[in-house]
Tab-separated table of C-alpha atoms in Angstrom:
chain	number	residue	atom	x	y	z
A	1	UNK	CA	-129.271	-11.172	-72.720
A	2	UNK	CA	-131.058	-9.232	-74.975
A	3	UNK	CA	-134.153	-10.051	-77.283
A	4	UNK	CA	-135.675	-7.881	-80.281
A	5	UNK	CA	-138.882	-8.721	-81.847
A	6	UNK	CA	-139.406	-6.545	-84.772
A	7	UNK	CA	-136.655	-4.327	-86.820
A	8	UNK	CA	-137.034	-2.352	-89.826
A	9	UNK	CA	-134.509	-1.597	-92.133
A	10	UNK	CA	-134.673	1.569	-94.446
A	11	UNK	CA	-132.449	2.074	-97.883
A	12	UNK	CA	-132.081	4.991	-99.171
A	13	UNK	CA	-131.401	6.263	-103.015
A	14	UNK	CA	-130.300	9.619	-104.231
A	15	UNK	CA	-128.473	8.404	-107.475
A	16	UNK	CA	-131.844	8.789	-109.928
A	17	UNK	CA	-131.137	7.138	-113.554
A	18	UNK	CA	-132.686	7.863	-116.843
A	19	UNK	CA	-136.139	6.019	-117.576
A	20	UNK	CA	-136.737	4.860	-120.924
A	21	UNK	CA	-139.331	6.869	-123.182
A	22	UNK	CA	-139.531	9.827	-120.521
A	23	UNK	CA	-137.643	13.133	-119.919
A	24	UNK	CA	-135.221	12.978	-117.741
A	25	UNK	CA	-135.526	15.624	-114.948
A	26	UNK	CA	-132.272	17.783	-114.559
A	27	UNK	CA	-130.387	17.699	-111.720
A	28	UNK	CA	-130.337	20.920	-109.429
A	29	UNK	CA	-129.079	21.629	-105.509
A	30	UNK	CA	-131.537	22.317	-102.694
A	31	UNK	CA	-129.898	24.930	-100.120
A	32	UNK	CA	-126.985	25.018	-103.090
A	33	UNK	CA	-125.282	21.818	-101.297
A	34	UNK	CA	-127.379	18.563	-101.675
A	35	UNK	CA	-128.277	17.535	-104.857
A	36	UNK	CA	-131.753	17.285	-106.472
A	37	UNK	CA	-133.277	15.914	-109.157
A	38	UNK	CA	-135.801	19.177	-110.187
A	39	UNK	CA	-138.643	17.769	-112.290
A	40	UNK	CA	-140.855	20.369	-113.813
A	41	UNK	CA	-144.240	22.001	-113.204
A	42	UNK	CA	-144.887	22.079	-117.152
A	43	UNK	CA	-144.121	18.631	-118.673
A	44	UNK	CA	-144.390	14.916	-117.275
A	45	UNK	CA	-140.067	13.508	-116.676
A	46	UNK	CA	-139.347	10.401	-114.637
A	47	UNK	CA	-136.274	9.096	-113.294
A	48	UNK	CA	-135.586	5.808	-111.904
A	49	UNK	CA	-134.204	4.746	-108.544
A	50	UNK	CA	-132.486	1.184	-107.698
A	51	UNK	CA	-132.718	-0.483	-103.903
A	52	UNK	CA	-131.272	-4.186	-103.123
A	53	UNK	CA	-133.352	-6.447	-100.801
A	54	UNK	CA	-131.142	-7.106	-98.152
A	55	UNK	CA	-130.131	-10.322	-96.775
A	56	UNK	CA	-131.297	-10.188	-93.874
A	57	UNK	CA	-134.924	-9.151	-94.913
A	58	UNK	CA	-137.572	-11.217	-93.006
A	59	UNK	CA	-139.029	-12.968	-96.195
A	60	UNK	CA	-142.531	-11.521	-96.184
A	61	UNK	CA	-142.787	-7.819	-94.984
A	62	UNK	CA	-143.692	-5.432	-98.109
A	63	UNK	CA	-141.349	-2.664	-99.332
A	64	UNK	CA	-142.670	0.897	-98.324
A	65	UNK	CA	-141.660	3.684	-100.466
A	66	UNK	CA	-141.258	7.192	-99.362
A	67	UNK	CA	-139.394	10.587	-100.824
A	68	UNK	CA	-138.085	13.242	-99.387
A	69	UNK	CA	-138.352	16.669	-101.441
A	70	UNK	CA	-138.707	20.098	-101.487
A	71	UNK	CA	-140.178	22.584	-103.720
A	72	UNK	CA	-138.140	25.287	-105.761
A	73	UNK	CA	-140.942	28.162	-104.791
A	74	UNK	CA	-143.116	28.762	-101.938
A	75	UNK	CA	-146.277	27.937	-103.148
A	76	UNK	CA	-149.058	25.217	-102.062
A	77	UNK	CA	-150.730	23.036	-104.156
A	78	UNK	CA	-150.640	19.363	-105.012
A	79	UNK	CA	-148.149	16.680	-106.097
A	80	UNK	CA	-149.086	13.833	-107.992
A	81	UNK	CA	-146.214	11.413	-108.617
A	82	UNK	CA	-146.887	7.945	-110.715
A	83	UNK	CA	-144.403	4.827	-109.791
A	84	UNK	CA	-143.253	1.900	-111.725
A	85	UNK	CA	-140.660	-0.226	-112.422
A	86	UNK	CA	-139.330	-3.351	-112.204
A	87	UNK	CA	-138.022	-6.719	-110.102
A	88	UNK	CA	-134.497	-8.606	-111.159
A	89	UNK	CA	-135.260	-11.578	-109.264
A	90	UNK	CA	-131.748	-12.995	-108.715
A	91	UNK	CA	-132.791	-16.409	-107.617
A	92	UNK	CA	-135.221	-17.111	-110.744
A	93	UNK	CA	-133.385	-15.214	-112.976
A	94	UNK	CA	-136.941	-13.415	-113.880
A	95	UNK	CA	-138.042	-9.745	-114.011
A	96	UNK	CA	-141.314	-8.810	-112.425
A	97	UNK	CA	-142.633	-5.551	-113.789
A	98	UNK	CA	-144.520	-3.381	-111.181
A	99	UNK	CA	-147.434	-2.026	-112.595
A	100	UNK	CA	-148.522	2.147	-112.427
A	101	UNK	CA	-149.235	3.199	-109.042
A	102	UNK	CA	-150.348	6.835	-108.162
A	103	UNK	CA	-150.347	9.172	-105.330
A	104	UNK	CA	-151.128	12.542	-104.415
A	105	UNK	CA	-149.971	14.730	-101.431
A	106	UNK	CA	-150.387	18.288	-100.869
A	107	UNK	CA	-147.410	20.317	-100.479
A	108	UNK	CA	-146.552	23.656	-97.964
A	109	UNK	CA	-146.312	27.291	-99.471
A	110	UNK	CA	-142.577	27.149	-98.750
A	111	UNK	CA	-139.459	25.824	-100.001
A	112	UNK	CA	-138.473	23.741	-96.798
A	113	UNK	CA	-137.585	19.625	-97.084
A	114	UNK	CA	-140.174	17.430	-96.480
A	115	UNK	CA	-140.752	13.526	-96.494
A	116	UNK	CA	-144.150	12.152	-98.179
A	117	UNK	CA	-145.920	9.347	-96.291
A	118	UNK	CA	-145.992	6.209	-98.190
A	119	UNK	CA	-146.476	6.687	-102.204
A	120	UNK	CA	-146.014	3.040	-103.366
A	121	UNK	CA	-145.868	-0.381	-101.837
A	122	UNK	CA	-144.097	-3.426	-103.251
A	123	UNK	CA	-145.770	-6.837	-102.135
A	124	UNK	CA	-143.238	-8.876	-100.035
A	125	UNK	CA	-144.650	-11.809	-101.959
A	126	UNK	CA	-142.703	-10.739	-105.144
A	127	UNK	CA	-139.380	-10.071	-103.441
A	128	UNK	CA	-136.204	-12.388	-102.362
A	129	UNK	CA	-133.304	-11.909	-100.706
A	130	UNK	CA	-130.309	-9.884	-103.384
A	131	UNK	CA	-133.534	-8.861	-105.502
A	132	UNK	CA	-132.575	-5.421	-107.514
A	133	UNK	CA	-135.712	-2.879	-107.277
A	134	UNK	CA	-135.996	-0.633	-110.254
A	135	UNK	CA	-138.415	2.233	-109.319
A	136	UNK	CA	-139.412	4.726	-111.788
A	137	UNK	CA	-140.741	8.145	-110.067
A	138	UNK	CA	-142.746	10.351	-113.082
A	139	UNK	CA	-144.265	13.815	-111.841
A	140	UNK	CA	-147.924	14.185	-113.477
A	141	UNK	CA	-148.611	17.616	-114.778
A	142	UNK	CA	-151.681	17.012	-116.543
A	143	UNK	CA	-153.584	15.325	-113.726
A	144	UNK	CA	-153.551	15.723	-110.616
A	145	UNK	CA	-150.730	17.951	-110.187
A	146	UNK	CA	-151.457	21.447	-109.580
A	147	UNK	CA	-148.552	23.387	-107.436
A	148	UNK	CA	-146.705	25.887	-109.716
A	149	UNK	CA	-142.909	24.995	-108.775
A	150	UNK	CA	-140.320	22.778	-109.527
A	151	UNK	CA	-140.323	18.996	-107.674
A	152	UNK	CA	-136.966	19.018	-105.972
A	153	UNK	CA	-136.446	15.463	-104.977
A	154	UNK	CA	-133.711	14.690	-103.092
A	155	UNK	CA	-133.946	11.037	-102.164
A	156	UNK	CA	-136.070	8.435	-101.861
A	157	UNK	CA	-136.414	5.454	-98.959
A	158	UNK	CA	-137.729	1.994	-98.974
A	159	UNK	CA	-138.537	0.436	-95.660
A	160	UNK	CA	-138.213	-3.587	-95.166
A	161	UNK	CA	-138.714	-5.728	-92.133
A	162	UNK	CA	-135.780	-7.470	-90.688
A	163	UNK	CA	-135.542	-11.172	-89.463
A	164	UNK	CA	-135.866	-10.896	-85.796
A	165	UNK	CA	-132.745	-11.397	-83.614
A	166	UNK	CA	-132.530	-13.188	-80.681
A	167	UNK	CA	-130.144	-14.352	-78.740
A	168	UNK	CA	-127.613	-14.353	-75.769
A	169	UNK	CA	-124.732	-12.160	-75.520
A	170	UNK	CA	-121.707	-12.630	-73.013
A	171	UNK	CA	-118.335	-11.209	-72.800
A	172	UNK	CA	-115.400	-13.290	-70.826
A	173	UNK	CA	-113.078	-11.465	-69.307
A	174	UNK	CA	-109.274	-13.464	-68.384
A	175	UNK	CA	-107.355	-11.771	-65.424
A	176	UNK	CA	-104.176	-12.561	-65.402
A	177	UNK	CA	-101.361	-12.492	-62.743
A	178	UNK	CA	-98.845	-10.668	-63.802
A	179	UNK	CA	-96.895	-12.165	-60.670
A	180	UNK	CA	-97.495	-15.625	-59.593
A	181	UNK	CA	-98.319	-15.672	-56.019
A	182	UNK	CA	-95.837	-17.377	-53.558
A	183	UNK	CA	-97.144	-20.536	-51.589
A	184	UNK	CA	-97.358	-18.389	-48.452
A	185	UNK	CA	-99.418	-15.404	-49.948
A	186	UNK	CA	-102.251	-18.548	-50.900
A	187	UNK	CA	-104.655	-18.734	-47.903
């Protein structure tokens, strides 16, 4: 018998896709193995990441959005990203456009990964179940932003709450004889 009350579930995206009127970042490799999208310390890009409310999302909890990054040198500073996008709502059939959202987190004088806290919420009350997500990450240069290296992002995770589970589990087990017993070996 077993009984859970609360569950998160956590998506993550590392395929980033053009935005529409901003420069695309270009890709680059943190460590020379995973891939990163490297957006510049000189000019404002964006790219755009897609997550799918699951099915079994609890029908109210909001959408927390996090990234996980590195920087290309090993200098401090800050890190102003600006997050948008968009909501394919697949049981209206309607978009809901997610308006400009900003945050700013200082960064480490070194070139190790890292994982922001949370840079953008999405109100549960504009989600459903099979929804498409359409988040568009831009790197601010002229405010806010003031570390001189490269934005290596590497992925990015949004965190949902689960429906609860409960329930009873039970396993049955069926011995059988591979012998049938005689009359007199019955007591």
């Amino acid at each position: 018998t077993a009984q859970i009350f609360s569950r998160g579930v956590t998506q993550s995206a590392d395929v980033f896709a053009p935005v529409v009127g901003e420069p695309l970042p270009p890709s680059g490799f943190f460590n020379t193995d995973i891939p990163t999208v490297d957006y510049s310390n000189a000019i404002d890009q964006a790219a755009a990441v897609f997550f799918a409310v699951p099915d079994n999302w609890d029908g109210a909890s909001d959408g927390y959005l996090r990234i996980q990054y590195a920087m290309a040198g090993a200098a401090g500073g800050n890190v102003q990203v600006r997050t948008s996008g968009n909501i394919a709502n697949v049981v209206s059939g309607t978009t809901t456009a997610l308006g400009d959202a900003d945050a700013v987190f200082a960064t480490t004088a070194d070139t190790n990964p890292h994982r922001t806290a949370v840079v953008r919420t999405i109100p549960g009350t504009s989600l459903t179940k099979g929804s498409v997500i359409e988040v568009a990450i831009k790197r601010m240069n002229a405010v806010g932003s003031n570390n001189p290296s490269a934005f290596q992002v590497i992925a990015a995770t949004l965190t949902l709450g689960i429906t609860p589970v409960a329930g009873f589990s039970s396993q049955t087990f069926n011995i059988l004889l591979s012998t049938p017993l005689s009359d007199a070996q019955i007591v």
